[in-house]
Amino acid sequence: LIPAHNEAGGIVQMLASLKGSAQPNTLILVVADNCTDDTAALARQCGGAVIERSDTVKRGKGYALDFGRAHLAKSPPECVIVLDADCLPEPGSIEALVVGAMASGQPAQSINLMKPGPIAGSMVEISNFAFLIKNLIRQRGLMRSGGPALLTGTGMAFPWSVFESIPLASANIVEDLAITVRLTDDGFRPVLVENAHVWSEAATPQDTLTQRTRWEHGFLSTATKHGLPSIVTGIAKQRLALVRLGLHLLVPPLAMLFALGFLVVALLLALFFAGASFVPAGILMSIISLSILLVAVAWWLEGRSLLSARAMWRIPFYVLWKIPVYLKLVKGAETQWVRTERQDGAP
């Protein structure tokens, strides 16, 4: 199931790749959602089944998925895989997702990563590495400590019995995270399928910043609403998955985590020079130093293909680059979906 809004620039490549890796009995359904370009026509030329949706009031990916689900309900499949129209699954990933979902009876999530384009630039490289920390390193830790895998919006599979009942029709800009919270609260525990990979091409630096604004504001809004309640409910019901999800939601995105850490260190050092104890500043500086070391280990083990060593010296500037994202929170979190332009100018 592929929701697509004005994706004429990449839908042909995506469908060609998908048809080459999917099993012969797989239905590929494209939801051309409020398109003003040739997305629907190109998808049909590639052999995909296409349905078109036009609703200028109810806009957003969630509504497109709900529209597609209503169409599938006429002849329900065993398993539904949701893919964004701008991503490419690695060979074998579709089968791995189906096996992961059907064998466990749970939603299944692939490893969803960003690859840099030919003119990515150091800020986009660092952003892609931060994305890897979020979607691979933190996902592994969450799963291995008893939590659910976080659904990321693409490369996710559902048994039909699960997919038919989840709330989809909304304009939530992080609908995948909202679905994860709802499913975990309902007793499900989405699984991470580590041998399934889905890649998206990174956007331009400015559009990457816009994209991160949308994601991180949505994450923080969801964390504020569901973080502590998930922990309390999980403890009351003795459900580790809910507790771990709540703890995860209370940890901010990587750049924000370090920015807040350095800010607090500066305040504690100011208090120290004013006569207070050095112990709090020393403890926090030790924790931050350990965190930096662990991020370096993650880069060495998993991230060298995404972030070159020559770009690492600009990481402090990346944190500064992200400050406008967090300052916008003062005016209120971003709630509107904004489409992302890719580096070749395609959506």
Coordinates of C-alpha atoms in Angstrom, one line a residue:
L1 CA 0.0 0.0 0.0
I2 CA 1.7 3.2 -1.3
P3 CA 0.3 6.6 -0.4
A4 CA 1.6 9.1 -3.0
H5 CA 1.1 12.8 -3.3
N6 CA 2.7 14.4 -6.4
E7 CA 5.4 11.7 -6.7
A8 CA 5.7 11.7 -10.5
G9 CA 9.5 12.3 -10.1
G10 CA 10.2 9.0 -8.4
I11 CA 7.2 6.7 -8.6
V12 CA 8.4 4.8 -11.7
Q13 CA 11.8 3.9 -10.1
M14 CA 10.1 2.9 -6.9
L15 CA 7.5 0.6 -8.6
A16 CA 10.1 -0.9 -10.8
S17 CA 12.2 -1.8 -7.8
L18 CA 9.2 -3.1 -5.9
K19 CA 7.9 -5.3 -8.7
G20 CA 11.4 -6.9 -9.1
S21 CA 11.5 -7.9 -5.4
A22 CA 7.9 -8.7 -4.5
Q23 CA 6.3 -12.2 -4.8
P24 CA 4.1 -12.7 -7.9
N25 CA 0.9 -12.9 -5.8
T26 CA 1.6 -9.4 -4.3
L27 CA -0.9 -6.6 -5.0
I28 CA 0.7 -3.2 -5.4
L29 CA -1.8 -0.5 -4.6
V30 CA -1.0 3.1 -5.1
V31 CA -3.2 5.8 -3.5
A32 CA -2.8 8.9 -5.7
D33 CA -3.7 11.4 -3.0
N34 CA -4.7 14.9 -4.1
C35 CA -2.3 14.7 -7.0
T36 CA -1.9 17.5 -9.5
D37 CA 0.8 15.8 -11.5
D38 CA 1.0 12.5 -13.5
T39 CA 1.5 10.2 -10.5
A40 CA -1.6 8.1 -11.2
A41 CA -0.9 7.7 -14.9
L42 CA 2.7 6.8 -14.4
A43 CA 1.8 4.2 -11.7
R44 CA -0.7 2.6 -14.0
Q45 CA 1.9 2.4 -16.8
C46 CA 4.1 0.5 -14.4
G47 CA 1.4 -2.1 -13.8
G48 CA 0.4 -0.9 -10.3
A49 CA -3.3 -0.8 -9.2
V50 CA -4.2 2.8 -8.7
I51 CA -7.0 4.5 -6.8
E52 CA -7.3 8.3 -6.7
R53 CA -8.4 10.4 -3.8
S54 CA -9.4 14.1 -3.9
D55 CA -10.2 15.9 -0.7
T56 CA -8.6 19.3 -0.1
V57 CA -9.9 19.5 3.5
K58 CA -8.9 16.1 4.9
R59 CA -5.2 16.2 3.9
G60 CA -2.4 14.0 5.1
K61 CA -0.9 10.5 4.9
G62 CA -3.3 9.1 7.4
Y63 CA -6.3 9.8 5.3
A64 CA -4.7 8.3 2.2
L65 CA -3.9 5.1 4.1
D66 CA -7.5 4.9 5.4
F67 CA -8.8 5.4 1.8
G68 CA -6.5 2.5 0.7
R69 CA -7.6 0.3 3.5
A70 CA -11.2 0.8 2.6
H71 CA -10.4 -0.4 -0.9
L72 CA -8.5 -3.4 0.3
A73 CA -11.3 -4.4 2.7
K74 CA -13.4 -5.5 -0.3
S75 CA -11.0 -8.5 -0.7
P76 CA -8.7 -8.4 2.4
P77 CA -5.1 -9.6 2.0
E78 CA -3.3 -11.6 4.6
C79 CA -0.7 -9.0 5.2
V80 CA -0.4 -5.3 4.3
I81 CA 3.0 -3.5 3.8
V82 CA 3.0 0.3 3.9
L83 CA 5.7 1.9 1.8
D84 CA 6.3 5.6 1.0
A85 CA 6.5 6.4 -2.7
D86 CA 10.0 7.9 -2.3
C87 CA 11.7 4.9 -0.8
L88 CA 13.4 1.8 -2.1
P89 CA 13.3 -1.6 -0.2
E90 CA 16.4 -3.7 -0.4
P91 CA 16.1 -7.1 -2.1
G92 CA 14.5 -9.7 0.2
S93 CA 13.1 -7.0 2.5
I94 CA 9.5 -7.5 1.5
E95 CA 9.6 -11.2 2.2
A96 CA 11.4 -10.6 5.5
L97 CA 8.7 -8.2 6.6
V98 CA 5.9 -10.6 5.7
V99 CA 7.5 -13.4 7.6
G100 CA 8.2 -11.1 10.6
A101 CA 4.5 -9.9 10.8
M102 CA 2.8 -13.2 10.1
A103 CA 5.1 -15.4 12.3
S104 CA 4.7 -13.0 15.3
G105 CA 1.1 -11.9 14.7
Q106 CA 2.5 -8.4 15.4
P107 CA 3.2 -5.3 13.3
A108 CA 6.7 -5.5 11.9
Q109 CA 9.1 -2.6 11.1
S110 CA 12.1 -2.6 8.8
I111 CA 15.2 -0.6 9.3
N112 CA 14.4 2.8 7.7
L113 CA 17.4 4.9 6.8
M114 CA 18.3 7.9 4.7
K115 CA 21.0 7.8 2.0
P116 CA 22.8 11.0 1.0
G117 CA 22.4 12.4 -2.5
P118 CA 25.2 13.6 -4.7
I119 CA 25.1 17.1 -3.2
A120 CA 24.2 16.3 0.4
G121 CA 26.6 18.5 2.3
S122 CA 27.9 17.9 5.8
M123 CA 24.7 19.0 7.6
V124 CA 22.6 16.5 5.7
E125 CA 25.2 13.8 6.3
I126 CA 25.1 14.5 10.0
S127 CA 21.3 14.5 9.9
N128 CA 21.3 11.1 8.2
F129 CA 23.6 9.8 10.9
A130 CA 21.2 11.1 13.6
F131 CA 18.4 9.4 11.7
L132 CA 20.4 6.1 11.9
I133 CA 20.8 6.6 15.7
K134 CA 17.0 7.0 15.9
N135 CA 15.9 4.3 13.5
L136 CA 18.5 1.6 14.1
I137 CA 20.5 2.1 17.3
R138 CA 17.7 3.3 19.6
Q139 CA 15.3 0.8 17.9
R140 CA 17.6 -2.1 18.7
G141 CA 18.0 -0.9 22.3
L142 CA 14.2 -0.4 22.7
M143 CA 13.5 -3.9 21.4
R144 CA 16.2 -5.7 23.3
S145 CA 15.1 -4.2 26.6
G146 CA 11.5 -5.3 26.2
G147 CA 9.9 -2.4 24.4
P148 CA 8.1 -2.2 21.1
A149 CA 9.7 -1.2 17.8
L150 CA 8.6 2.2 16.8
L151 CA 6.7 2.3 13.5
T152 CA 8.4 4.8 11.1
G153 CA 5.7 5.3 8.5
T154 CA 7.4 3.2 5.7
G155 CA 8.6 -0.3 5.5
M156 CA 6.1 -1.5 8.0
A157 CA 3.9 -4.6 7.8
F158 CA 0.7 -5.6 9.5
P159 CA -1.4 -8.8 9.6
W160 CA -4.8 -7.8 8.2
S161 CA -6.5 -8.6 11.5
V162 CA -4.3 -5.8 13.1
F163 CA -4.4 -3.4 10.1
E164 CA -8.2 -3.4 9.8
S165 CA -8.7 -2.0 13.3
I166 CA -6.0 0.7 13.8
P167 CA -7.0 4.4 13.6
L168 CA -5.6 5.9 10.4
A169 CA -7.9 8.7 9.3
S170 CA -6.1 11.7 10.8
A171 CA -3.9 14.6 9.9
N172 CA -1.3 13.7 12.6
I173 CA 2.1 14.7 11.2
V174 CA 3.7 11.7 13.1
E175 CA 0.9 9.2 12.5
D176 CA 3.3 6.3 12.7
L177 CA 4.4 7.2 16.3
A178 CA 0.7 7.7 17.3
I179 CA -0.1 4.3 15.9
T180 CA 2.8 2.8 17.8
V181 CA 1.5 4.3 21.1
R182 CA -2.1 3.1 20.4
L183 CA -1.0 -0.5 19.4
T184 CA 1.3 -0.8 22.5
D185 CA -1.5 0.4 24.7
D186 CA -3.8 -2.2 23.2
G187 CA -1.3 -5.0 24.1
F188 CA 0.6 -5.3 20.8
R189 CA 4.4 -5.2 20.6
P190 CA 5.6 -4.3 17.1
V191 CA 8.8 -6.2 16.2
L192 CA 11.9 -4.9 14.4
V193 CA 13.0 -6.9 11.4
E194 CA 16.7 -6.2 11.1
N195 CA 17.2 -8.0 7.8
A196 CA 14.7 -5.7 6.1
H197 CA 16.0 -2.3 5.0
V198 CA 14.2 0.6 3.3
W199 CA 16.1 3.5 2.0
S200 CA 15.0 7.1 1.2
E201 CA 17.1 9.7 -0.5
A202 CA 17.9 12.7 1.7
A203 CA 16.4 16.1 0.9
T204 CA 18.3 19.4 0.4
P205 CA 19.8 21.0 3.5
Q206 CA 16.9 23.5 3.8
D207 CA 14.2 20.9 3.2
T208 CA 16.0 18.5 5.6
L209 CA 15.6 21.2 8.3
T210 CA 11.9 21.6 7.4
Q211 CA 11.5 17.8 7.5
R212 CA 13.2 17.5 10.9
T213 CA 11.1 20.3 12.3
R214 CA 7.9 18.4 11.4
W215 CA 9.3 15.1 12.8
E216 CA 10.8 16.5 16.0
H217 CA 7.9 18.7 16.9
G218 CA 5.5 15.8 16.3
F219 CA 7.7 13.6 18.5
L220 CA 7.9 16.1 21.3
S221 CA 4.2 16.7 21.2
T222 CA 3.5 12.9 21.4
A223 CA 6.1 12.5 24.1
T224 CA 4.5 15.3 26.2
K225 CA 1.1 13.7 25.9
H226 CA 2.0 10.0 26.2
G227 CA 5.4 9.6 27.9
L228 CA 4.6 9.7 31.6
P229 CA 1.0 8.1 31.1
S230 CA 2.6 5.2 29.3
I231 CA 5.0 4.6 32.2
V232 CA 2.3 4.9 34.9
T233 CA -0.1 2.6 33.0
G234 CA 2.7 0.1 32.2
I235 CA 3.6 -0.1 35.9
A236 CA 0.0 -0.4 37.0
K237 CA -0.7 -3.2 34.5
Q238 CA 2.8 -4.8 34.8
R239 CA 3.5 -4.4 31.1
L240 CA 7.2 -3.8 30.4
A241 CA 6.6 -2.8 26.8
L242 CA 4.5 0.3 27.8
V243 CA 7.1 1.3 30.5
R244 CA 9.9 1.1 28.0
L245 CA 7.9 3.0 25.4
G246 CA 7.2 5.8 27.9
L247 CA 10.9 6.0 28.9
H248 CA 11.9 6.2 25.2
L249 CA 9.5 9.1 24.6
L250 CA 11.1 11.0 27.5
V251 CA 14.5 11.0 25.8
P252 CA 14.6 13.9 23.3
P253 CA 16.1 13.7 19.8
L254 CA 19.9 13.5 19.7
A255 CA 20.8 17.2 18.9
M256 CA 18.3 18.5 21.4
L257 CA 19.6 16.1 24.0
F258 CA 23.1 17.4 23.7
A259 CA 22.0 21.0 23.4
L260 CA 20.1 20.8 26.7
G261 CA 22.9 18.9 28.3
F262 CA 25.5 21.6 27.4
L263 CA 23.1 24.3 28.5
V264 CA 22.6 22.7 31.9
V265 CA 26.3 22.2 32.3
A266 CA 26.9 25.9 31.6
L267 CA 24.4 26.8 34.3
L268 CA 25.9 24.4 36.8
L269 CA 29.4 25.7 36.1
A270 CA 28.1 29.3 36.6
L271 CA 26.7 28.2 40.0
F272 CA 30.0 26.5 40.8
F273 CA 31.9 29.7 40.2
A274 CA 29.4 31.5 42.4
G275 CA 30.3 29.2 45.2
A276 CA 28.1 26.1 44.7
S277 CA 29.4 22.5 44.7
F278 CA 31.1 21.2 41.5
V279 CA 29.6 17.7 42.0
P280 CA 26.4 18.2 39.9
A281 CA 28.4 19.7 37.0
G282 CA 31.0 17.0 37.2
I283 CA 28.4 14.2 37.2
L284 CA 26.6 15.7 34.2
M285 CA 29.9 16.3 32.3
S286 CA 30.8 12.7 32.9
I287 CA 27.5 11.5 31.5
I288 CA 27.7 13.7 28.5
S289 CA 31.3 12.5 27.8
L290 CA 30.1 8.9 28.0
S291 CA 27.2 9.7 25.6
I292 CA 29.6 11.2 23.1
L293 CA 31.8 8.1 23.3
L294 CA 28.9 5.8 22.7
V295 CA 27.8 7.9 19.7
A296 CA 31.3 7.6 18.4
V297 CA 31.2 3.8 18.8
A298 CA 27.8 3.7 17.0
W299 CA 29.4 5.8 14.1
W300 CA 32.4 3.4 13.9
L301 CA 30.2 0.3 13.9
E302 CA 27.2 1.4 11.8
G303 CA 27.5 5.0 10.5
R304 CA 30.7 5.4 8.5
S305 CA 29.0 4.9 5.2
L306 CA 26.6 7.7 6.0
L307 CA 28.8 10.2 7.8
S308 CA 32.3 10.8 6.5
A309 CA 35.1 11.5 9.1
R310 CA 35.8 14.9 7.5
A311 CA 32.3 16.0 8.2
M312 CA 32.4 15.1 11.9
W313 CA 34.1 18.3 13.0
R314 CA 30.9 20.1 12.0
I315 CA 28.7 18.3 14.5
P316 CA 28.7 21.2 17.0
F317 CA 27.5 23.5 14.1
Y318 CA 24.8 20.9 13.4
V319 CA 23.5 21.3 16.9
L320 CA 23.5 25.1 16.4
W321 CA 21.8 24.6 13.0
K322 CA 19.0 22.8 14.8
I323 CA 18.3 25.5 17.3
P324 CA 15.7 27.3 15.1
V325 CA 13.8 24.0 15.1
Y326 CA 13.5 24.1 18.9
L327 CA 12.9 27.9 19.1
K328 CA 9.8 27.4 16.9
L329 CA 8.4 25.3 19.8
V330 CA 8.0 28.6 21.8
K331 CA 5.5 29.7 19.2
G332 CA 3.8 26.2 19.2
A333 CA 4.7 22.9 17.7
E334 CA 4.4 22.3 13.9
T335 CA 1.1 20.6 13.1
Q336 CA 0.8 21.0 9.4
W337 CA 2.1 18.4 6.9
V338 CA 4.7 19.9 4.5
R339 CA 5.9 17.9 1.5
T340 CA 9.6 17.5 1.2
E341 CA 11.6 18.2 -1.9
R342 CA 14.4 15.9 -2.8
Q343 CA 17.9 16.9 -4.0
D344 CA 17.2 16.4 -7.7
G345 CA 14.1 18.7 -7.3
A346 CA 11.7 15.8 -7.3
P347 CA 9.2 15.5 -4.4

